[in-house]
Coordinates of C-alpha atoms and ligand atoms in Angstrom, one line a residue:
M1 CA 10.1 7.0 21.6
L2 CA 13.3 4.9 21.4
K3 CA 16.6 6.3 20.2
K4 CA 18.0 4.5 17.2
P5 CA 19.6 2.2 16.3
I6 CA 17.6 -0.1 18.7
I7 CA 19.9 -2.9 19.8
I8 CA 18.4 -6.0 21.4
A9 CA 20.9 -8.7 22.4
G10 CA 21.2 -11.7 24.7
P11 CA 20.7 -15.4 24.8
C12 CA 18.0 -17.2 22.8
A13 CA 16.6 -18.5 26.0
A14 CA 17.2 -17.8 29.7
E15 CA 18.8 -21.0 31.1
S16 CA 20.3 -20.3 34.6
E17 CA 21.2 -17.5 37.0
T18 CA 24.9 -17.9 36.1
Q19 CA 24.2 -17.6 32.4
I20 CA 22.0 -14.4 32.9
D21 CA 24.6 -12.9 35.3
I22 CA 27.3 -13.3 32.6
A23 CA 25.0 -11.8 30.0
I24 CA 24.2 -8.9 32.3
A25 CA 28.0 -8.1 32.7
E26 CA 28.6 -8.3 29.0
A27 CA 25.5 -6.2 28.1
Q28 CA 26.6 -3.6 30.6
K29 CA 29.9 -3.1 28.8
R30 CA 28.0 -2.3 25.5
S31 CA 25.2 -0.2 24.4
V32 CA 22.4 -2.8 24.5
D33 CA 18.9 -1.2 24.6
F34 CA 17.2 -4.4 25.6
M35 CA 18.6 -7.7 26.9
R36 CA 16.9 -10.9 25.7
V37 CA 15.7 -12.9 28.7
N38 CA 13.3 -15.3 27.0
L39 CA 11.3 -17.5 29.3
W40 CA 8.7 -19.0 27.0
K41 CA 10.0 -20.6 23.8
P42 CA 7.6 -22.0 21.3
R43 CA 9.6 -24.9 19.6
T44 CA 9.4 -26.5 16.2
K45 CA 9.6 -29.9 17.9
P46 CA 9.3 -30.7 21.6
G47 CA 12.4 -29.9 23.6
F48 CA 13.5 -27.3 26.2
D49 CA 10.8 -24.7 25.9
G50 CA 11.9 -22.2 28.5
L51 CA 12.1 -21.8 32.3
G52 CA 8.6 -20.3 32.3
D53 CA 7.4 -18.8 35.6
S54 CA 10.5 -20.1 37.5
G55 CA 12.6 -17.7 35.4
L56 CA 10.6 -14.5 36.4
K57 CA 13.2 -13.8 39.1
L58 CA 15.8 -13.5 36.4
L59 CA 13.9 -10.7 34.8
T60 CA 13.8 -8.9 38.2
R61 CA 17.6 -9.4 38.4
V62 CA 18.1 -7.8 35.0
A63 CA 15.9 -4.8 35.8
K64 CA 17.7 -4.4 39.2
A65 CA 21.1 -4.4 37.3
G66 CA 19.9 -1.3 35.4
L67 CA 19.2 -3.0 32.1
S68 CA 15.9 -3.3 30.2
P69 CA 14.7 -6.9 29.7
G70 CA 13.1 -8.1 26.5
L71 CA 11.2 -11.4 25.9
E72 CA 8.5 -13.2 24.0
V73 CA 5.1 -13.4 25.5
V74 CA 2.9 -16.2 24.2
L75 CA -0.2 -15.7 26.3
P76 CA -1.8 -12.5 27.8
E77 CA -1.2 -13.8 31.3
H78 CA 2.6 -13.7 30.5
V79 CA 2.4 -9.9 30.1
S80 CA 0.9 -9.6 33.6
K81 CA 3.5 -11.9 35.2
V82 CA 6.4 -10.1 33.4
T83 CA 5.1 -6.7 34.3
E84 CA 4.9 -7.6 37.9
A85 CA 8.4 -9.0 37.9
V86 CA 10.0 -6.1 36.1
L87 CA 8.3 -2.7 36.5
P88 CA 8.7 -2.2 40.2
H89 CA 12.5 -2.8 39.8
L90 CA 13.3 -0.7 36.7
H91 CA 15.8 2.0 37.0
P92 CA 14.6 5.5 36.1
E93 CA 15.4 5.1 32.4
G94 CA 14.6 1.4 32.3
K95 CA 12.0 -0.1 29.9
L96 CA 10.4 -3.5 29.3
L97 CA 10.2 -5.1 25.8
V98 CA 7.6 -7.8 25.2
W99 CA 7.2 -9.3 21.8
I100 CA 4.7 -11.5 19.8
G101 CA 6.6 -14.3 18.1
A102 CA 6.3 -15.5 14.5
R103 CA 4.3 -18.5 15.5
N104 CA 1.7 -16.6 17.5
Q105 CA -0.9 -15.9 14.8
N106 CA -4.1 -15.7 16.7
H107 CA -5.2 -12.1 16.4
Y108 CA -7.5 -12.2 19.4
I109 CA -4.5 -13.1 21.5
Q110 CA -2.3 -10.6 19.8
K111 CA -4.8 -7.8 20.6
E112 CA -5.2 -8.9 24.2
I113 CA -1.4 -8.9 24.6
A114 CA -1.2 -5.4 23.0
S115 CA -3.9 -3.9 25.3
L116 CA -2.1 -5.2 28.4
A117 CA 1.2 -3.8 27.1
A118 CA -0.6 -0.4 26.5
Q119 CA -1.1 0.0 30.3
D120 CA 2.3 1.4 31.1
S121 CA 4.4 3.7 28.8
R122 CA 7.6 1.9 29.9
I123 CA 6.4 -1.2 28.1
Y124 CA 7.3 -1.6 24.4
L125 CA 5.7 -4.1 22.2
M126 CA 7.5 -5.8 19.2
V127 CA 5.6 -7.7 16.6
K128 CA 7.5 -10.3 14.6
N129 CA 6.3 -11.2 11.1
Q130 CA 4.4 -14.4 10.4
P131 CA 6.4 -17.4 9.0
W132 CA 4.8 -17.4 5.6
P133 CA 5.5 -14.7 3.0
N134 CA 2.4 -12.5 2.7
E135 CA 2.6 -8.8 2.8
E136 CA -1.1 -8.3 3.6
H137 CA -1.1 -10.7 6.5
W138 CA 2.0 -9.0 7.9
E139 CA 0.4 -5.6 7.7
G140 CA -2.8 -7.1 9.3
I141 CA -0.9 -8.2 12.4
V142 CA 0.4 -4.7 12.9
E143 CA -3.1 -3.2 12.3
H144 CA -4.6 -5.7 14.8
V145 CA -2.1 -4.7 17.4
L146 CA -2.5 -1.0 16.9
S147 CA -6.3 -1.4 17.0
S148 CA -5.9 -2.3 20.7
G149 CA -5.1 1.4 21.4
I150 CA -1.4 1.0 22.2
S151 CA 0.6 4.2 21.4
R152 CA 2.4 3.9 18.0
D153 CA 5.5 5.3 19.8
N154 CA 5.6 2.0 21.8
V155 CA 5.4 -0.4 18.9
L156 CA 8.2 -2.0 16.9
I157 CA 8.2 -4.4 14.1
C158 CA 10.8 -7.2 13.8
F159 CA 11.6 -8.8 10.5
R160 CA 12.8 -12.5 10.9
G161 CA 12.4 -13.8 7.3
F162 CA 10.0 -16.4 5.9
S163 CA 10.1 -20.2 6.2
P164 CA 12.2 -21.6 3.3
Y165 CA 10.5 -23.4 0.5
G166 CA 12.3 -24.4 -2.7
S167 CA 15.7 -23.0 -3.6
N168 CA 17.9 -21.9 -0.6
P169 CA 21.5 -22.0 -1.7
L170 CA 22.9 -20.4 1.5
G171 CA 21.0 -22.8 3.7
L172 CA 19.3 -20.0 5.6
R173 CA 16.9 -20.8 8.4
N174 CA 14.4 -18.2 7.1
I175 CA 14.5 -16.4 3.8
P176 CA 14.5 -12.6 3.9
D177 CA 12.5 -10.4 1.4
F178 CA 14.1 -7.1 2.3
D179 CA 12.0 -5.2 -0.3
M180 CA 8.8 -6.4 1.3
A181 CA 10.1 -5.5 4.7
M182 CA 10.9 -1.9 3.5
R183 CA 7.4 -1.6 2.0
V184 CA 5.8 -2.7 5.3
K185 CA 7.9 -0.3 7.3
E186 CA 6.9 2.5 4.9
K187 CA 3.2 1.7 4.9
T188 CA 2.9 1.2 8.6
G189 CA 5.2 4.0 9.6
I190 CA 6.5 1.8 12.5
P191 CA 10.2 1.4 13.2
M192 CA 11.6 -2.0 12.1
V193 CA 14.5 -4.0 13.5
F194 CA 16.0 -7.0 11.7
D195 CA 16.7 -10.4 13.2
P196 CA 19.9 -11.8 11.5
S197 CA 19.9 -14.8 14.0
H198 CA 16.6 -16.4 13.0
T199 CA 17.1 -15.6 9.3
G200 CA 20.8 -16.8 9.3
G201 CA 20.5 -19.9 11.4
S202 CA 24.3 -20.4 11.6
V203 CA 27.1 -18.1 12.7
P204 CA 28.4 -17.5 9.1
N205 CA 24.9 -16.9 7.9
V206 CA 24.2 -14.5 10.8
F207 CA 27.1 -12.4 9.5
E208 CA 25.9 -12.7 5.9
M209 CA 22.4 -11.5 6.9
G210 CA 24.0 -8.6 8.8
R211 CA 26.0 -7.6 5.7
Q212 CA 22.9 -7.8 3.5
S213 CA 20.6 -6.0 5.8
A214 CA 23.1 -3.1 6.1
E215 CA 22.0 -2.1 2.6
Y216 CA 18.4 -1.4 3.9
D217 CA 16.9 1.2 6.2
F218 CA 16.4 -0.9 9.4
D219 CA 16.1 0.9 12.7
G220 CA 18.0 -1.7 14.7
M221 CA 18.8 -5.4 15.2
I222 CA 17.9 -8.2 17.6
V223 CA 20.7 -10.7 17.9
E224 CA 21.1 -13.9 19.9
V225 CA 24.3 -13.9 22.0
H226 CA 25.4 -16.6 24.5
H227 CA 28.7 -16.8 26.5
D228 CA 29.0 -20.5 25.5
P229 CA 27.0 -21.2 22.3
P230 CA 28.0 -24.9 21.9
H231 CA 26.5 -25.6 25.3
A232 CA 23.4 -23.5 24.9
L233 CA 20.1 -25.3 25.4
T234 CA 18.5 -23.8 22.2
D235 CA 19.8 -22.5 18.9
Q236 CA 23.4 -23.5 19.5
K237 CA 24.4 -23.0 15.8
Q238 CA 23.3 -19.4 15.5
Q239 CA 24.1 -17.8 18.8
L240 CA 27.1 -15.5 18.7
T241 CA 29.7 -15.0 21.4
W242 CA 29.8 -11.4 22.7
E243 CA 33.1 -10.9 20.7
Q244 CA 31.4 -12.0 17.5
F245 CA 28.4 -9.7 18.4
D246 CA 30.9 -6.8 18.5
K247 CA 32.1 -7.7 15.0
L248 CA 28.6 -8.1 13.7
L249 CA 27.7 -4.6 14.9
A250 CA 30.8 -3.2 13.3
I251 CA 29.7 -4.4 9.9
A252 CA 25.9 -4.2 10.2
R253 CA 25.2 -1.4 12.7
P254 CA 22.2 0.4 11.2
T255 CA 23.3 3.5 9.4
V256 CA 20.6 5.7 11.1
E257 CA 23.1 6.2 13.9
A258 CA 25.0 8.7 11.8
Ligands
PEP1 C1 12.8 -15.8 19.1 O1 13.0 -14.6 18.7 O2 13.1 -16.2 20.2 C2 12.1 -16.7 18.1 C3 11.7 -17.9 18.5 O3 11.9 -16.2 16.9 P1 10.6 -16.3 15.9 O4 9.4 -16.0 16.7 O5 11.0 -15.3 14.9 O6 10.7 -17.7 15.3
MN2 MN1 16.3 -18.6 19.1

């Protein structure tokens, strides 16, 4: 069982050893439960789609530094690769977070990923909601994953909003339906973290999403943080600096902490 609030932070994508070393040093100064070290990045249009296997050594580096790495796994084989790179090097309290991204909507693959994640109690599995707004489908993803036999204590849901369609006055990247999120959290009984980065899509909107989400009973947050956002290889507009991340936590830190 994870203590709350659950804070997941770090770059959108792992880019280099230097970038990850800076992120390790910044994460060590803060209470970050999992550091993002994303190696496989499904993209809307072709572009930098992650370091892939060549970045596995960066996961080892993060684990050796005493931090718990977190990343998206797109295929079942990614779970095995990541497990091998991380588990032997984790510190005694260390954990590994793998997640199923919004675009990964093949339930055979979701179940296979979940059953591989179920093989070690130090592995936590996070499931992001699908891009289109549909409560039943969202519950279905969670049910598919749980049907693999993974312990409920090792599963987390992440809410990242729904693809915009029609009116979007703030220019959000994805539109939140916080009431639906709270219903899904209640019905599934699984802790839910909020992703202000992929809902907001720009620094001012990440803060706006942080403010709005603070009114709801989320169990934590996943935030994209980069030491040099303008030069990031992905999601330059929405990644916060570590100083901005501190400000976001001050306004949006989930109230469960109290
Ligand atoms: C991510 O978290 O890196 C990501 C790509 O988000 P999503 O799967 O929600 O689009
Ligand atoms: Mn991103």
